Amino acid sequence: MAEKMRAMVKAKAAPGLEIQRVDIPSIGPRDVLVKVRAASICGTDLHIWNWDAWSQSRIKPPVITGHEFGGEVVKVGEQVTTVVPGDFVSAECHIVCGTCYQCRTGQSHICQNVSIIGVDRDGCFAEYLAFPAENAWLNPPDMPVEWASIQDPFGNAVHTTLSTDLTAKTVLVTGCGVIGLLAISIARAAGAAAIYATEVKPFRIEKARQAGATAVFNPQEVDVVWEIMEATQGQGVDVLLEMSGHPQAIKQGFALLKNGGYAALLGIPGRPIEFDLANDIVFKGATVQGISGRRMYQTWYQSRALLNSGAVQVDPLITHHFLFEEENFKKGIELMAAGECGKVVLYLDEAEMEAAKRKRRERPAGRSFA
Amino acid sequence: MAEKMRAMVKAKAAPGLEIQRVDIPSIGPRDVLVKVRAASICGTDLHIWNWDAWSQSRIKPPVITGHEFGGEVVKVGEQVTTVVPGDFVSAECHIVCGTCYQCRTGQSHICQNVSIIGVDRDGCFAEYLAFPAENAWLNPPDMPVEWASIQDPFGNAVHTTLSTDLTAKTVLVTGCGVIGLLAISIARAAGAAAIYATEVKPFRIEKARQAGATAVFNPQEVDVVWEIMEATQGQGVDVLLEMSGHPQAIKQGFALLKNGGYAALLGIPGRPIEFDLANDIVFKGATVQGISGRRMYQTWYQSRALLNSGAVQVDPLITHHFLFEEENFKKGIELMAAGECGKVVLYLDEAEMEAAKRKRRERPAGRSFA
Amino acid sequence: MAEKMRAMVKAKAAPGLEIQRVDIPSIGPRDVLVKVRAASICGTDLHIWNWDAWSQSRIKPPVITGHEFGGEVVKVGEQVTTVVPGDFVSAECHIVCGTCYQCRTGQSHICQNVSIIGVDRDGCFAEYLAFPAENAWLNPPDMPVEWASIQDPFGNAVHTTLSTDLTAKTVLVTGCGVIGLLAISIARAAGAAAIYATEVKPFRIEKARQAGATAVFNPQEVDVVWEIMEATQGQGVDVLLEMSGHPQAIKQGFALLKNGGYAALLGIPGRPIEFDLANDIVFKGATVQGISGRRMYQTWYQSRALLNSGAVQVDPLITHHFLFEEENFKKGIELMAAGECGKVVLYLDEAEMEAAKRKRRERPAGRSFA
Amino acid sequence: MAEKMRAMVKAKAAPGLEIQRVDIPSIGPRDVLVKVRAASICGTDLHIWNWDAWSQSRIKPPVITGHEFGGEVVKVGEQVTTVVPGDFVSAECHIVCGTCYQCRTGQSHICQNVSIIGVDRDGCFAEYLAFPAENAWLNPPDMPVEWASIQDPFGNAVHTTLSTDLTAKTVLVTGCGVIGLLAISIARAAGAAAIYATEVKPFRIEKARQAGATAVFNPQEVDVVWEIMEATQGQGVDVLLEMSGHPQAIKQGFALLKNGGYAALLGIPGRPIEFDLANDIVFKGATVQGISGRRMYQTWYQSRALLNSGAVQVDPLITHHFLFEEENFKKGIELMAAGECGKVVLYLDEAEMEAAKRKRRERPAGRSFA
């Protein structure tokens, strides 16, 4: 009989999540079993908690949620040669088919048959999770576990931000949630000439400034198009990194894009929006790039390099450290809904959490935050 | 006192155009004066004729219209060293400032301060026109004058089609006006694996087949998304060349674009449209490129190479040869409005027109048309 | 006890190859066993036959040689889901590690730990061969078996030729062995404005003309730099495809490259050569791209598209059809050494060979050969 | 009769330079006359001083040398509209034809008919110089004049370093002269993961460390290939920036380049070298880019952004401030020959020099130097 573990389960087709005792997953010949040390909450988890339209169409309860984590390999399938028990790993949460056109041509991040950990299959808000060894990403042993945990959203930011070369360029980041804030840090590390940002929530505006934004504008208070045109001597920006999915922010972003500019779109509008293709793309000769997931595994190598070299400092964006308990998870969800947090990390072990908090206070501040 | 010439003038803020006797233009030290041999009618001229919303906002009567032509240099300014009287030239119709960021970085086709021949300044529906020598493009002496005349729209098609490498790729052209038809021919010359096209007008559907389309679908008769998905084994197309500006065609085009696909947009929707950024760009990881004008002068070199090598054959797309008279111009406008023509060329001299028609009958059919 | 088969073996560290009776290979859980229908001889096989310096350093006898083939899957390992017995396949001959930096970032064609079929492990000059299912490439059932067989060198040519966009560009191919000839055909299919070639052997010069070269020059008879400069009005070529590995051809190729030009290098000089970096690369602002193998599996998709669409016609390059016998193999090696053949194909079954030859006579000539 | 000025003249075909009194240059309708405030000495000037083989083949005495400077516009030709007297400018020293293929396609930095200030025509080691207004680059009024002066070599470094995206990548700079040192600073500003450098001169090794190199190796003391392979866990580097032109450094650089790596070559070997194309480019699938001059005017915009934002700090590389006198020039030449200096700047006015030195002491140290 399978051993049991605690896991945060979307048990039925309704709002909320609950901790249940479930079987520890078994593994196939090419899988790994990982003991979770820390897991962080993503905006996707908020959608699933809320049981919104997207969740209703995608999630098939019961399913264990969560896809951002760092943990220890405790068991590997018989054909696994790339990791061994004891390894400290995170996971690329896109399990891909390996056989479609995209997978066979180096574009598996847009696989036609993707299955996502914590969405389409059991995830990491649990003591253990199982996934294909191919998706395991080996972390440096001394990497803080909460850094390991947030590599998935960090990777979204890296994929978006480094999808073009922005050294010596002017950049606009629309939307300063965690990924937007990370994009600001990364753009600064990449030598952007100036980084403008738009955001409405005071907590995030303040974080955006700390992260290295040249100036942050609140569209509820000022005319951001006028302000940023002024700041760029009427030229507009070279690069737009769209992180909000908000129709108004998208409109402003494209209005500010220079002729010949580049826009990377990561934010997801909830529905089709009115869009001025003629003026915003055609006449401008603009280039627009849709961004999905993380490039496998180019983005992970880039992320490791940026974190290891200290070029990007993520501590200030990890704002809450909680034990893995139902009430703490709920608290995290509430903070996120209010826009009053950076990343919320859940630790499976109290001693590990306290050690993480202590080490963090002792780390030097790094280059990218004031 | 200046000598006079005949010219097709938008004389006042109202529909229509009329032939008037006006002064032959004078030239500055860096300009050329060209005697027009043949000029062709563009969709832009139809807009100006109709005095639509765009025309009303842009055109300042009186102005001589027309920007597609081939002619003979008859006079050059004192500082001009690149062309001499007797040269056979056409013109890049975008007169650029040379000093803005785009002009100073090899992107003058999206100059911030462009002035367009036949739109913002006097054009080529006249016996003579003047423009900067820098914009003169030297044609091979033996190039058919009607080919010379259509290099401007040909260049739009080249710029769009060759903005990505489409050898061995599947391509969808939405909208088979003259530029869409040229795009089909060019895509075929470039070794596209298959070229699908959508169009509603029977005349153009037939021309699209002749131009080398693998299959042409009429969205008023069939479900083009279903048909082209079927034809591509459910993969969709690698490349979308959007030539219609029609909201429905744009929607179908993006629905058919493969994950990781490339869309070049030349068509101009008349107003903002509803657009599904999330599904059509973001999740697909699609790349979208706005196309404006012709790259100066990369596109012109490419066009010359494609025409000279016989890789693309334009004769079948030049469907009407008229003398430059008011009633003929009106007839051309009517044909265009009905979608029952390819390119309409106006000749200034009857003997030249007859010679052009005769030579055309004698030319071999070329590779790209059946 | 294992069943036996005939195989062409490099039995010992000395020139030559011999047919031996050996065990039919066994397969692992992720492998396929393929019954060979046709195999073709590569320049690499000539090196191995000759037991030259490279072979001595690389080949560990005994090994079955050969890596170009088309055959039928007869058995698959228990974990194989992508092919089934009866499928008609060829193979990507580079068996890659899947775990090095290059493999993990979409560049497995330059895997650090590659093992090559017919070089580092048993190959296809045999009745059967085994290899990982991942390397199996499914052919259309009606593809001529000799076309299937040459997809490996065809892929080298595709990878080289389509590593840049050459529509409307001038191209120089130095060296017209089989891959150079294929490159000419592909460049023509891709809409190159003009294709110049250099070659010394009369047989190949003639084939290069048939394949679509605008002009072919023999460096033993004329000054090729002078001739091609003349042909390009002193501009030189946009693109160099270096297919010879010959120091003099490389020197001429770079001398002819336009400022800002692109050179793809596939040919392998036998030893370091004297190279004028300053004039041939630095001052020219040239871009040089090394080409190794075939992109996995982008190149294979491109190859299929070019062959299926009829854009490239390979029949005229497959010049010899032999039965798989020791003396025939030797004859093929001699023809290759003399430069008096295109591709030599060996058939395992006489009836299949005769059918292939008959069908070939019945096929229309296609677009790319005169 | 023309007014006179002091100028450093290559008066005859022999080593050395001398200050002479010559006519202040006159200007044409599209030129500017600039009063030089500061000029810096380039390696090219050392070649000209030494009257080496290259100088003998290129320089036609008498000619005023020098091409790096900052100065004030004092007079403009009648057709000049882009600058006015009083403007603070530097110059792109490549005067281009504007009509060749490269100039007409956005690649004027590799113009076929270039004429270089201070090489092919009179330069800036003088009180005044004249050049086309098109080549004038407007500096911010408050830019230190010595920064303005070194934008030409800074631009070489920017063009080389930013010819690829090196954020999160490992970089090797071979040769730490002034341009190599600038490349290190720029690579650091661009977020390179690690920057290795090779150099033999102790002064430069020390500067390279200050500029942000992760590690600097002296090939006369250690096995640099072994050391850097060790430092990169046997992977080699993603990007090689070749700044030495030295055969041994080039060899080491390519030996260290990763499969699929990118090499930008700016250094000029004095003669053809032995080069292992097969192993260093072909099998590696490497990309090699020759770098000449500065992209017009993309590089200048990038340079301004990097200097203005403080991302790159050049003060530590400007090591000597001299008055414009013959003996000081000679001293500068000697320092350069010995490799014991960074940039040597010559001021035309003593008060300006003293002010520059004072302001420099007062500036904060910036991000890029320790």
mmCIF file of N, CA and C in Angstrom, chain A residues 22 95 102 205 227 238 360:
data_model
loop_
_atom_site.group_PDB
_atom_site.id
_atom_site.type_symbol
_atom_site.label_atom_id
_atom_site.label_comp_id
_atom_site.label_asym_id
_atom_site.label_seq_id
_atom_site.Cartn_x
_atom_site.Cartn_y
_atom_site.Cartn_z
ATOM 1 N N VAL A 22 -2.909 12.169 0.506
ATOM 2 C CA VAL A 22 -3.021 11.393 -0.737
ATOM 3 C C VAL A 22 -1.807 10.483 -0.860
ATOM 4 N N ILE A 95 5.628 19.625 -19.743
ATOM 5 C CA ILE A 95 5.986 18.272 -20.178
ATOM 6 C C ILE A 95 5.600 18.190 -21.652
ATOM 7 N N GLN A 102 7.108 21.242 -33.647
ATOM 8 C CA GLN A 102 7.805 22.211 -32.808
ATOM 9 C C GLN A 102 8.867 21.520 -31.952
ATOM 10 N N ILE A 205 4.733 49.794 -7.594
ATOM 11 C CA ILE A 205 5.439 50.982 -8.096
ATOM 12 C C ILE A 205 6.745 51.161 -7.323
ATOM 13 N N GLU A 227 4.010 61.447 -20.812
ATOM 14 C CA GLU A 227 5.191 61.466 -19.926
ATOM 15 C C GLU A 227 6.390 60.754 -20.556
ATOM 16 N N ASP A 238 12.445 51.870 -27.745
ATOM 17 C CA ASP A 238 12.903 50.847 -28.693
ATOM 18 C C ASP A 238 12.192 49.522 -28.470
ATOM 19 N N ARG A 360 19.295 34.903 4.140
ATOM 20 C CA ARG A 360 18.923 36.009 3.284
ATOM 21 C C ARG A 360 19.337 37.342 3.891
#
